[in-house]
């Protein structure tokens, strides 16, 4: 008789931090079977075999391949003892699972190898900067900013000392170093909480070329507003020479920038980055990076081919999702290219994504639902008048996700109230985004996968990324008014 486990039962702290080797074969087999059989498993998104995935980490190009690590707790769908898992790819679409690479196995990361980034040091060595989470016997937290080298044979060698410890004036909520280079000099931005429990971003500078020694430069100034109580996962990229800072200011006052999710993922664009003062010169206000239900911890980097590439966690801290019953939760977004147009940040799936397309189908959507027998597809629609589209629908139109387009005010509303299961109810059932109405046309590229939906408005002017949990047979599409669309089944 196979044992059954309830993965949704609350996990105590000792259970979350239990050593990996303590999980027995019965447990791991049952967990693997449940997660692999999950009806919510996506077909072309990065998703863990078992357990919980959260932030993308160490996104980089090294040894002829893109490297994309992610935070994982492999033994349950909860935030437990975290490691870094690695995926590699030559085309950003087909990913090879390289397994766990950074494990919580030293005194400087005993309670989790937390988020961080990577930067190639040479053809043979990828430098990794990450946070080691530790807890004392009294549960008190200490954070270390640790270094490691990942070599081209796939081996990790951790530095024997932390590269940075938490400076005076900050709590131990100090994490997620993002390493980047300007004119051959390496810097890092780190998310932090000041002792007065306000959030900020701290800049550090490397003292040498092998990145074994670092010192703090001070806080990076880019706003006079209070950044909530903690900033997580800051990233800096240069797009057309302009710095773009991406960050997750937890507890940000909604009067500064409104958002509906538990925590926001935001960005600021500036004219220049002054690394001495240190500040963003002429920064914009804070903008939401994405207007969907689940998006967080976006990590971006300047790739050697000149593109700026980004990956997001389609999930949020403190939010439970239905797939947890199957022992699995969290997926990564499609890889997006970031560009600037007239000072606005655009995000769009990388050009390689079209290689997932099967034969194009012209569809006429009307109020009679059509079944596509799959929820893994791209749908392209151009609209010139107001309309409501329905996706993930059942045959009798009682269950669906709706997308209401108001062409007069340039407003798009995503509504998931009519799904058969609900989650994160406290944060509402709708999300809204606004688009430019000048062209009097709206183009939508909608990427659905079994349990996810990424909507790109006008080639990436706005993005709405969300998880969608429904029954496998709910693959119908319909619309209030008749409209033609192009449909591609997407397959790896
Ligand atoms: C963001 C985050 C990071 C941390 C990691 C731990 O989701 O809380 O700040 O490093 O997750 O998994």
Short mmCIF file of C-alpha atoms and ligand atoms in Angstrom, two decimals:
data_model
loop_
_atom_site.label_atom_id
_atom_site.label_comp_id
_atom_site.label_asym_id
_atom_site.label_seq_id
_atom_site.Cartn_x
_atom_site.Cartn_y
_atom_site.Cartn_z
CA UNK A 1 0.00 0.00 0.00
CA UNK A 2 1.36 3.37 -0.97
CA UNK A 3 1.46 5.96 1.79
CA UNK A 4 -0.43 9.21 1.32
CA UNK A 5 0.85 12.48 2.74
CA UNK A 6 -0.96 15.73 3.34
CA UNK A 7 1.44 18.39 2.07
CA UNK A 8 -0.89 21.22 3.02
CA UNK A 9 -0.69 20.52 6.76
CA UNK A 10 1.09 23.35 8.56
CA UNK A 11 4.83 22.73 8.73
CA UNK A 12 6.57 23.54 12.01
CA UNK A 13 9.89 25.34 11.99
CA UNK A 14 11.93 22.18 12.83
CA UNK A 15 10.14 20.36 9.98
CA UNK A 16 10.99 23.13 7.53
CA UNK A 17 14.68 23.12 8.45
CA UNK A 18 15.13 19.35 8.66
CA UNK A 19 18.23 18.08 6.82
CA UNK A 20 17.46 16.74 3.34
CA UNK A 21 18.94 13.34 4.17
CA UNK A 22 16.28 12.79 6.82
CA UNK A 23 13.47 12.43 4.26
CA UNK A 24 12.87 8.71 3.72
CA UNK A 25 12.30 6.93 0.41
CA UNK A 26 8.57 6.37 1.00
CA UNK A 27 8.07 10.06 1.48
CA UNK A 28 10.17 11.11 -1.51
CA UNK A 29 8.54 8.54 -3.82
CA UNK A 30 5.03 9.61 -2.83
CA UNK A 31 5.93 13.28 -3.21
CA UNK A 32 7.49 12.72 -6.64
CA UNK A 33 4.49 10.70 -7.85
CA UNK A 34 2.02 13.31 -6.62
CA UNK A 35 3.92 16.27 -8.09
CA UNK A 36 4.56 14.64 -11.46
CA UNK A 37 0.90 13.63 -11.75
CA UNK A 38 -0.37 17.09 -10.79
CA UNK A 39 -3.04 18.27 -13.19
CA UNK A 40 -1.62 21.75 -12.85
CA UNK A 41 1.80 20.89 -14.32
CA UNK A 42 2.71 23.31 -17.09
CA UNK A 43 4.15 22.26 -20.41
CA UNK A 44 6.65 24.98 -21.35
CA UNK A 45 7.45 26.75 -18.08
CA UNK A 46 10.23 25.99 -15.62
CA UNK A 47 8.70 24.21 -12.67
CA UNK A 48 10.33 22.06 -9.95
CA UNK A 49 9.89 18.29 -10.01
CA UNK A 50 8.72 18.47 -6.39
CA UNK A 51 8.37 21.04 -3.64
CA UNK A 52 8.55 24.79 -3.83
CA UNK A 53 10.21 27.06 -6.36
CA UNK A 54 10.54 30.75 -5.64
CA UNK A 55 13.00 33.38 -6.90
CA UNK A 56 15.02 33.07 -10.10
CA UNK A 57 18.71 33.28 -9.13
CA UNK A 58 22.06 33.65 -10.88
CA UNK A 59 20.60 34.34 -14.33
CA UNK A 60 23.68 34.58 -16.54
CA UNK A 61 25.44 33.43 -19.70
CA UNK A 62 28.45 31.21 -19.02
CA UNK A 63 30.36 28.46 -20.81
CA UNK A 64 28.25 28.81 -23.95
CA UNK A 65 24.91 28.46 -22.15
CA UNK A 66 22.33 30.50 -20.32
CA UNK A 67 22.33 29.58 -16.66
CA UNK A 68 19.17 30.09 -14.66
CA UNK A 69 19.17 28.93 -11.08
CA UNK A 70 16.18 29.13 -8.79
CA UNK A 71 15.34 28.94 -5.12
CA UNK A 72 13.96 25.54 -4.25
CA UNK A 73 12.81 23.55 -1.25
CA UNK A 74 12.52 20.09 -2.84
CA UNK A 75 10.77 18.27 0.03
CA UNK A 76 7.45 20.05 0.27
CA UNK A 77 5.39 22.87 -1.24
CA UNK A 78 6.37 25.30 1.52
CA UNK A 79 9.17 27.72 2.32
CA UNK A 80 11.61 25.26 3.91
CA UNK A 81 15.36 24.79 3.76
CA UNK A 82 16.35 26.45 0.48
CA UNK A 83 18.96 25.45 -2.10
CA UNK A 84 19.76 26.70 -5.58
CA UNK A 85 18.71 24.41 -8.46
CA UNK A 86 20.16 24.98 -11.92
CA UNK A 87 18.65 24.92 -15.41
CA UNK A 88 20.80 25.54 -18.50
CA UNK A 89 19.81 26.33 -22.06
CA UNK A 90 21.27 27.47 -25.36
CA UNK A 91 18.00 29.04 -26.58
CA UNK A 92 16.17 30.22 -23.42
CA UNK A 93 13.33 27.82 -24.32
CA UNK A 94 14.62 24.27 -23.92
CA UNK A 95 16.06 23.88 -20.45
CA UNK A 96 18.23 21.12 -19.08
CA UNK A 97 17.81 20.28 -15.40
CA UNK A 98 21.28 20.24 -13.84
CA UNK A 99 20.02 19.50 -10.32
CA UNK A 100 20.80 21.13 -6.97
CA UNK A 101 23.97 23.21 -7.00
CA UNK A 102 24.22 25.37 -3.90
CA UNK A 103 23.18 23.52 -0.79
CA UNK A 104 22.73 24.90 2.73
CA UNK A 105 25.72 23.00 4.08
CA UNK A 106 28.04 25.47 5.86
CA UNK A 107 27.78 27.54 9.03
CA UNK A 108 27.23 30.61 6.82
CA UNK A 109 24.15 29.23 5.04
CA UNK A 110 22.88 26.56 7.45
CA UNK A 111 19.22 27.64 7.21
CA UNK A 112 19.07 28.31 3.50
CA UNK A 113 21.13 29.29 0.48
CA UNK A 114 19.01 32.35 -0.25
CA UNK A 115 18.75 34.47 -3.36
CA UNK A 116 21.57 36.01 -5.32
CA UNK A 117 23.10 36.45 -8.73
CA UNK A 118 26.03 35.39 -10.90
CA UNK A 119 28.71 37.03 -13.03
CA UNK A 120 31.23 35.23 -15.25
CA UNK A 121 34.78 35.84 -13.96
CA UNK A 122 36.51 34.06 -16.81
CA UNK A 123 35.70 31.40 -19.39
CA UNK A 124 36.07 28.81 -16.67
CA UNK A 125 34.52 30.42 -13.64
CA UNK A 126 31.14 31.84 -12.79
CA UNK A 127 31.13 33.95 -9.62
CA UNK A 128 28.05 33.50 -7.46
CA UNK A 129 26.98 36.01 -4.83
CA UNK A 130 24.20 34.78 -2.54
CA UNK A 131 22.74 35.22 0.92
CA UNK A 132 23.32 32.62 3.57
CA UNK A 133 20.43 32.48 5.99
CA UNK A 134 21.25 31.19 9.47
CA UNK A 135 19.33 30.87 12.69
CA UNK A 136 20.64 30.60 16.22
CA UNK A 137 19.27 28.23 18.88
CA UNK A 138 16.90 31.04 19.92
CA UNK A 139 15.67 31.34 16.29
CA UNK A 140 17.49 34.68 15.86
CA UNK A 141 18.43 35.31 12.25
CA UNK A 142 21.86 36.19 10.87
CA UNK A 143 22.45 36.86 7.19
CA UNK A 144 25.77 36.55 5.37
CA UNK A 145 26.53 37.62 1.83
CA UNK A 146 28.50 34.62 0.56
CA UNK A 147 30.57 33.93 -2.53
CA UNK A 148 31.10 30.76 -4.53
CA UNK A 149 32.65 29.73 -7.82
CA UNK A 150 30.72 27.53 -10.21
CA UNK A 151 33.20 26.04 -12.65
CA UNK A 152 32.63 24.78 -16.16
CA UNK A 153 32.66 21.19 -14.96
CA UNK A 154 29.62 21.92 -12.85
CA UNK A 155 31.37 22.05 -9.50
CA UNK A 156 30.60 24.62 -6.79
CA UNK A 157 33.40 25.81 -4.52
CA UNK A 158 32.21 28.09 -1.74
CA UNK A 159 34.52 30.80 -0.40
CA UNK A 160 35.56 29.96 3.15
CA UNK A 161 34.49 33.36 4.53
CA UNK A 162 31.42 35.54 3.98
CA UNK A 163 32.12 38.42 1.60
CA UNK A 164 29.99 40.83 3.60
CA UNK A 165 28.32 40.79 6.99
CA UNK A 166 25.45 43.03 8.02
CA UNK A 167 26.71 46.52 8.81
CA UNK A 168 25.60 48.60 11.81
CA UNK A 169 22.32 50.38 11.32
CA UNK A 170 20.54 47.43 9.66
CA UNK A 171 18.59 44.39 10.85
CA UNK A 172 19.38 40.87 9.69
CA UNK A 173 16.81 41.28 6.93
CA UNK A 174 19.70 42.03 4.62
CA UNK A 175 19.87 39.91 1.50
CA UNK A 176 19.77 39.14 -2.23
CA UNK A 177 23.06 40.61 -3.56
CA UNK A 178 22.93 41.47 -7.27
CA UNK A 179 26.40 41.67 -8.77
CA UNK A 180 27.04 43.76 -11.89
CA UNK A 181 29.98 45.42 -13.60
CA UNK A 182 30.47 48.97 -14.78
CA UNK A 183 33.70 49.61 -16.74
CA UNK A 184 35.21 46.39 -15.47
CA UNK A 185 34.59 47.23 -11.82
CA UNK A 186 32.18 44.96 -9.93
CA UNK A 187 29.45 46.30 -7.65
CA UNK A 188 26.48 44.77 -5.89
CA UNK A 189 23.13 46.07 -4.74
CA UNK A 190 21.64 44.38 -1.69
CA UNK A 191 18.10 44.54 -0.29
CA UNK A 192 17.94 45.77 3.28
CA UNK A 193 15.93 46.80 6.29
CA UNK A 194 17.30 49.65 8.41
CA UNK A 195 17.24 49.35 12.20
CA UNK A 196 14.21 51.68 12.19
CA UNK A 197 12.41 49.02 10.08
CA UNK A 198 12.37 50.93 6.81
CA UNK A 199 13.46 49.40 3.51
CA UNK A 200 16.44 50.44 1.42
CA UNK A 201 18.98 49.31 -1.18
CA UNK A 202 22.66 49.21 -0.19
CA UNK A 203 25.56 49.38 -2.67
CA UNK A 204 28.81 47.44 -2.23
CA UNK A 205 32.00 47.56 -4.29
CA UNK A 206 34.52 44.81 -4.98
CA UNK A 207 38.11 45.44 -3.89
CA UNK A 208 39.74 43.06 -6.36
CA UNK A 209 39.17 41.35 -9.69
CA UNK A 210 38.58 37.89 -8.23
CA UNK A 211 35.74 39.33 -6.12
CA UNK A 212 36.99 37.82 -2.85
CA UNK A 213 36.89 41.11 -0.96
CA UNK A 214 34.14 43.75 -0.81
CA UNK A 215 33.23 46.90 1.10
CA UNK A 216 30.07 48.96 1.50
CA UNK A 217 29.61 52.24 -0.39
CA UNK A 218 26.37 53.29 1.32
CA UNK A 219 22.71 53.38 0.41
CA UNK A 220 21.69 53.87 -3.20
CA UNK A 221 19.50 56.94 -3.32
CA UNK A 222 16.67 57.04 -5.87
CA UNK A 223 13.60 58.27 -4.01
CA UNK A 224 12.66 60.39 -1.02
CA UNK A 225 9.71 58.11 -0.36
CA UNK A 226 9.77 55.49 2.35
CA UNK A 227 10.34 52.07 0.72
CA UNK A 228 8.07 50.08 3.01
CA UNK A 229 9.72 48.00 5.74
CA UNK A 230 12.07 45.86 3.63
CA UNK A 231 13.40 45.75 0.09
CA UNK A 232 13.98 42.32 -1.45
CA UNK A 233 15.66 41.30 -4.69
CA UNK A 234 17.04 44.59 -6.07
CA UNK A 235 18.57 44.42 -9.57
CA UNK A 236 20.26 46.99 -11.77
CA UNK A 237 20.51 46.68 -15.54
CA UNK A 238 21.52 49.18 -18.18
CA UNK A 239 19.12 49.55 -21.09
CA UNK A 240 20.40 51.92 -23.81
CA UNK A 241 22.83 53.22 -21.18
CA UNK A 242 19.98 54.08 -18.82
CA UNK A 243 19.92 52.35 -15.45
CA UNK A 244 16.76 50.46 -14.57
CA UNK A 245 16.38 49.37 -10.96
CA UNK A 246 13.98 46.51 -10.29
CA UNK A 247 13.01 45.87 -6.66
CA UNK A 248 10.44 44.41 -4.29
CA UNK A 249 9.65 46.98 -1.59
CA UNK A 250 7.60 45.04 0.95
CA UNK A 251 4.99 47.11 2.74
CA UNK A 252 5.26 50.01 0.26
CA UNK A 253 2.60 52.63 0.96
CA UNK A 254 -0.05 52.35 -1.77
CA UNK A 255 -0.16 56.13 -2.04
CA UNK A 256 3.36 55.98 -3.49
CA UNK A 257 2.31 53.44 -6.13
CA UNK A 258 -0.88 51.47 -5.95
CA UNK A 259 -0.85 47.66 -6.09
CA UNK A 260 -3.19 44.82 -5.16
CA UNK A 261 -0.78 41.95 -4.57
CA UNK A 262 0.53 41.17 -1.09
CA UNK A 263 3.92 42.59 -2.11
CA UNK A 264 4.77 44.57 -5.23
CA UNK A 265 7.53 44.14 -7.82
CA UNK A 266 8.46 47.68 -8.93
CA UNK A 267 10.93 49.50 -11.17
CA UNK A 268 12.56 52.92 -11.50
CA UNK A 269 14.26 54.26 -14.67
CA UNK A 270 16.90 56.97 -14.41
CA UNK A 271 19.22 58.97 -16.65
CA UNK A 272 22.45 57.75 -15.08
CA UNK A 273 23.94 55.74 -12.26
CA UNK A 274 26.40 57.61 -10.07
CA UNK A 275 28.30 54.93 -8.19
CA UNK A 276 30.22 57.37 -6.00
CA UNK A 277 27.40 59.36 -4.44
CA UNK A 278 25.73 56.64 -4.84
CA UNK A 279 22.48 57.51 -6.57
CA UNK A 280 20.28 57.16 -9.59
CA UNK A 281 20.40 60.47 -11.42
CA UNK A 282 17.01 61.94 -12.32
CA UNK A 283 15.05 58.85 -11.30
CA UNK A 284 11.44 58.22 -12.30
CA UNK A 285 8.85 57.52 -9.66
CA UNK A 286 8.18 53.88 -8.75
CA UNK A 287 6.16 51.93 -11.32
CA UNK A 288 4.62 48.50 -11.12
CA UNK A 289 6.61 46.05 -13.22
CA UNK A 290 3.63 43.81 -13.90
CA UNK A 291 -0.10 44.20 -13.40
CA UNK A 292 -1.02 40.55 -12.89
CA UNK A 293 -1.86 38.53 -9.78
CA UNK A 294 1.37 36.62 -9.21
CA UNK A 295 4.76 38.05 -10.04
CA UNK A 296 7.71 38.68 -7.77
CA UNK A 297 11.50 38.67 -7.40
CA UNK A 298 12.13 39.44 -11.07
CA UNK A 299 15.78 39.03 -11.89
CA UNK A 300 17.34 40.70 -14.94
CA UNK A 301 20.85 40.86 -16.39
CA UNK A 302 22.72 42.42 -19.29
CA UNK A 303 23.39 39.45 -21.57
CA UNK A 304 26.54 39.38 -23.75
CA UNK A 305 24.46 39.61 -26.96
CA UNK A 306 23.31 43.10 -25.90
CA UNK A 307 19.86 42.08 -24.71
CA UNK A 308 18.53 42.61 -21.22
CA UNK A 309 16.88 39.37 -20.13
CA UNK A 310 14.55 38.81 -17.20
CA UNK A 311 12.83 35.97 -15.40
CA UNK A 312 10.20 36.30 -12.69
CA UNK A 313 8.77 34.04 -10.05
CA UNK A 314 5.07 33.57 -10.89
CA UNK A 315 4.29 33.43 -7.22
CA UNK A 316 4.35 35.56 -4.11
CA UNK A 317 5.56 35.17 -0.54
CA UNK A 318 2.84 34.25 1.99
CA UNK A 319 0.35 33.06 -0.67
CA UNK A 320 -0.91 29.48 -0.85
CA UNK A 321 -1.89 28.03 -4.22
CA UNK A 322 -4.02 24.96 -5.08
CA UNK A 323 -1.11 22.88 -6.49
CA UNK A 324 0.27 22.58 -2.96
CA UNK A 325 -2.11 19.66 -2.41
CA UNK A 326 0.02 17.86 -5.04
CA UNK A 327 3.26 18.67 -3.22
CA UNK A 328 4.44 21.32 -5.66
CA UNK A 329 4.21 25.08 -6.12
CA UNK A 330 5.86 27.95 -7.99
CA UNK A 331 6.96 28.35 -11.60
CA UNK A 332 9.20 30.77 -13.46
CA UNK A 333 7.84 33.15 -16.09
CA UNK A 334 8.78 33.00 -19.73
CA UNK A 335 12.15 34.67 -20.31
CA UNK A 336 11.42 38.28 -21.20
CA UNK A 337 13.51 40.85 -23.03
CA UNK A 338 13.43 44.31 -21.45
CA UNK A 339 13.63 47.42 -23.63
CA UNK A 340 12.91 51.12 -23.22
CA UNK A 341 10.61 53.06 -25.54
CA UNK A 342 10.09 56.76 -24.82
CA UNK A 343 11.33 56.20 -21.29
CA UNK A 344 8.80 53.41 -20.65
CA UNK A 345 9.87 49.89 -19.79
CA UNK A 346 8.65 47.23 -22.23
CA UNK A 347 8.78 43.51 -21.47
CA UNK A 348 8.20 40.84 -24.08
CA UNK A 349 9.00 37.12 -24.34
CA UNK A 350 12.38 36.67 -26.06
CA UNK A 351 12.26 36.23 -29.84
CA UNK A 352 13.18 32.53 -29.42
CA UNK A 353 9.74 31.94 -27.88
CA UNK A 354 8.17 31.72 -31.37
CA UNK A 355 10.01 28.41 -31.80
CA UNK A 356 7.42 26.88 -29.44
CA UNK A 357 4.65 27.62 -31.93
CA UNK A 358 2.95 24.75 -33.73
CA UNK A 359 0.99 25.43 -36.92
CA UNK A 360 -0.97 28.69 -36.82
CA UNK A 361 -4.74 28.41 -36.67
CA UNK A 362 -7.12 31.24 -37.52
CA UNK A 363 -9.96 31.23 -35.01
CA UNK A 364 -13.18 33.17 -34.94
CA UNK A 365 -14.08 33.67 -31.32
CA UNK A 366 -17.77 34.25 -30.69
CA UNK A 367 -20.22 33.62 -27.89
CA UNK A 368 -20.20 29.90 -28.78
CA UNK A 369 -17.28 28.34 -26.88
CA UNK A 370 -14.72 26.40 -28.93
CA UNK A 371 -12.54 23.82 -27.30
CA UNK A 372 -8.86 23.74 -28.18
CA UNK A 373 -8.11 20.56 -26.16
CA UNK A 374 -5.11 22.29 -24.61
CA UNK A 375 -4.37 25.17 -22.31
CA UNK A 376 -0.80 25.53 -23.59
CA UNK A 377 -0.97 28.09 -26.34
CA UNK A 378 -0.34 31.59 -27.60
CA UNK A 379 -3.32 33.62 -28.73
CA UNK A 380 -2.84 36.85 -30.66
CA UNK A 381 -5.78 39.23 -30.96
CA UNK A 382 -6.08 42.74 -32.30
CA UNK A 383 -9.01 44.78 -31.12
CA UNK A 384 -10.37 48.12 -32.20
CA UNK A 385 -13.49 48.15 -30.04
CA UNK A 386 -14.40 47.08 -26.52
CA UNK A 387 -14.70 43.35 -25.98
CA UNK A 388 -14.60 40.59 -23.41
CA UNK A 389 -12.57 37.45 -24.04
CA UNK A 390 -13.00 34.27 -22.00
CA UNK A 391 -10.20 31.74 -21.51
CA UNK A 392 -9.80 28.53 -19.50
CA UNK A 393 -13.58 28.16 -19.93
CA UNK A 394 -15.84 25.13 -19.59
CA UNK A 395 -18.34 24.20 -22.31
CA UNK A 396 -21.35 25.73 -20.58
CA UNK A 397 -19.66 29.09 -19.91
CA UNK A 398 -20.06 28.96 -16.14
CA UNK A 399 -16.36 28.74 -15.36
CA UNK A 400 -13.63 30.88 -16.97
CA UNK A 401 -11.10 33.67 -16.72
CA UNK A 402 -12.32 36.85 -18.39
CA UNK A 403 -10.40 39.67 -19.97
CA UNK A 404 -12.46 42.78 -20.41
CA UNK A 405 -11.10 45.42 -22.78
CA UNK A 406 -12.41 48.97 -22.58
CA UNK A 407 -11.08 50.75 -25.68
CA UNK A 408 -12.50 54.11 -24.66
CA UNK A 409 -10.47 54.55 -21.51
CA UNK A 410 -7.74 52.07 -22.45
CA UNK A 411 -8.40 49.69 -19.60
CA UNK A 412 -7.93 45.94 -19.39
CA UNK A 413 -9.44 43.96 -16.54
CA UNK A 414 -8.48 40.38 -15.77
CA UNK A 415 -11.06 38.57 -13.64
CA UNK A 416 -10.58 35.09 -12.20
CA UNK A 417 -13.57 34.96 -9.85
CA UNK A 418 -15.37 32.37 -11.96
CA UNK A 419 -12.70 29.69 -11.71
CA UNK A 420 -13.70 26.42 -9.99
CA UNK A 421 -11.09 26.90 -7.27
CA UNK A 422 -10.01 30.12 -5.60
CA UNK A 423 -6.90 31.19 -3.75
CA UNK A 424 -5.44 34.46 -2.44
CA UNK A 425 -9.05 35.64 -2.09
CA UNK A 426 -8.00 38.33 0.39
CA UNK A 427 -6.27 40.14 -2.45
CA UNK A 428 -9.30 40.28 -4.74
CA UNK A 429 -10.38 38.63 -7.97
CA UNK A 430 -9.52 41.29 -10.52
CA UNK A 431 -6.43 43.10 -11.75
CA UNK A 432 -6.43 46.10 -14.03
CA UNK A 433 -3.97 47.66 -16.40
CA UNK A 434 -4.16 50.79 -18.54
CA UNK A 435 -2.81 51.13 -22.07
CA UNK A 436 -2.24 53.90 -24.57
CA UNK A 437 -5.34 54.44 -26.75
CA UNK A 438 -3.72 56.74 -29.31
CA UNK A 439 -3.34 54.07 -31.98
CA UNK A 440 -7.01 53.09 -31.43
CA UNK A 441 -5.92 49.47 -31.59
CA UNK A 442 -4.98 47.01 -28.95
CA UNK A 443 -2.75 44.02 -29.59
CA UNK A 444 -2.75 41.19 -27.10
CA UNK A 445 -0.32 38.27 -27.06
CA UNK A 446 -1.66 35.85 -24.53
CA UNK A 447 0.55 32.99 -23.37
CA UNK A 448 -1.49 30.37 -21.57
CA UNK A 449 -0.02 27.25 -20.05
CA UNK A 450 -1.84 24.62 -17.99
CA UNK A 451 -1.82 26.76 -14.84
CA UNK A 452 -0.43 30.10 -15.92
CA UNK A 453 -1.35 33.11 -18.00
CA UNK A 454 1.01 35.85 -19.20
CA UNK A 455 -0.66 38.64 -21.12
CA UNK A 456 1.47 41.09 -23.12
CA UNK A 457 -0.29 44.28 -24.12
CA UNK A 458 0.85 46.18 -27.25
CA UNK A 459 4.13 44.30 -27.65
CA UNK A 460 5.04 44.60 -24.00
CA UNK A 461 3.86 48.09 -23.01
CA UNK A 462 2.08 46.33 -20.14
CA UNK A 463 2.22 42.81 -18.76
CA UNK A 464 -0.16 40.82 -16.58
CA UNK A 465 1.29 37.57 -15.20
CA UNK A 466 -0.82 35.18 -13.14
CA UNK A 467 -1.39 31.62 -12.09
CA UNK A 468 -4.66 30.01 -13.20
CA UNK A 469 -5.96 26.84 -11.57
CA UNK A 470 -8.82 25.08 -13.26
CA UNK A 471 -9.98 21.64 -14.42
CA UNK A 472 -8.05 20.04 -17.31
CA UNK A 473 -11.13 19.98 -19.55
CA UNK A 474 -11.70 23.73 -19.25
CA UNK A 475 -9.89 24.55 -22.49
CA UNK A 476 -12.63 26.54 -24.20
CA UNK A 477 -12.38 30.05 -25.59
CA UNK A 478 -15.18 32.47 -26.36
CA UNK A 479 -15.87 36.19 -26.70
CA UNK A 480 -18.78 38.57 -26.26
CA UNK A 481 -18.46 39.93 -29.81
CA UNK A 482 -17.19 38.00 -32.77
CA UNK A 483 -13.47 38.53 -33.36
CA UNK A 484 -10.72 36.74 -35.28
CA UNK A 485 -7.57 35.60 -33.57
CA UNK A 486 -4.44 33.59 -34.32
CA UNK A 487 -3.88 30.55 -32.15
CA UNK A 488 -0.70 28.54 -31.84
CA UNK A 489 -0.49 25.46 -29.70
CA UNK A 490 2.84 25.78 -27.85
CA UNK A 491 4.92 22.73 -27.37
CA UNK A 492 8.39 21.88 -26.24
C1 LIG B 1 12.10 36.68 -2.01
C2 LIG B 1 12.93 36.05 -0.91
C3 LIG B 1 14.33 36.62 -0.88
C4 LIG B 1 15.10 35.52 -0.21
C5 LIG B 1 14.45 34.30 -0.80
C6 LIG B 1 14.44 33.11 0.10
O1 LIG B 1 11.06 35.88 -2.43
O2 LIG B 1 12.30 36.21 0.34
O3 LIG B 1 14.43 37.87 -0.23
O4 LIG B 1 16.46 35.58 -0.48
O5 LIG B 1 13.14 34.66 -1.12
O6 LIG B 1 13.97 31.99 -0.58
#
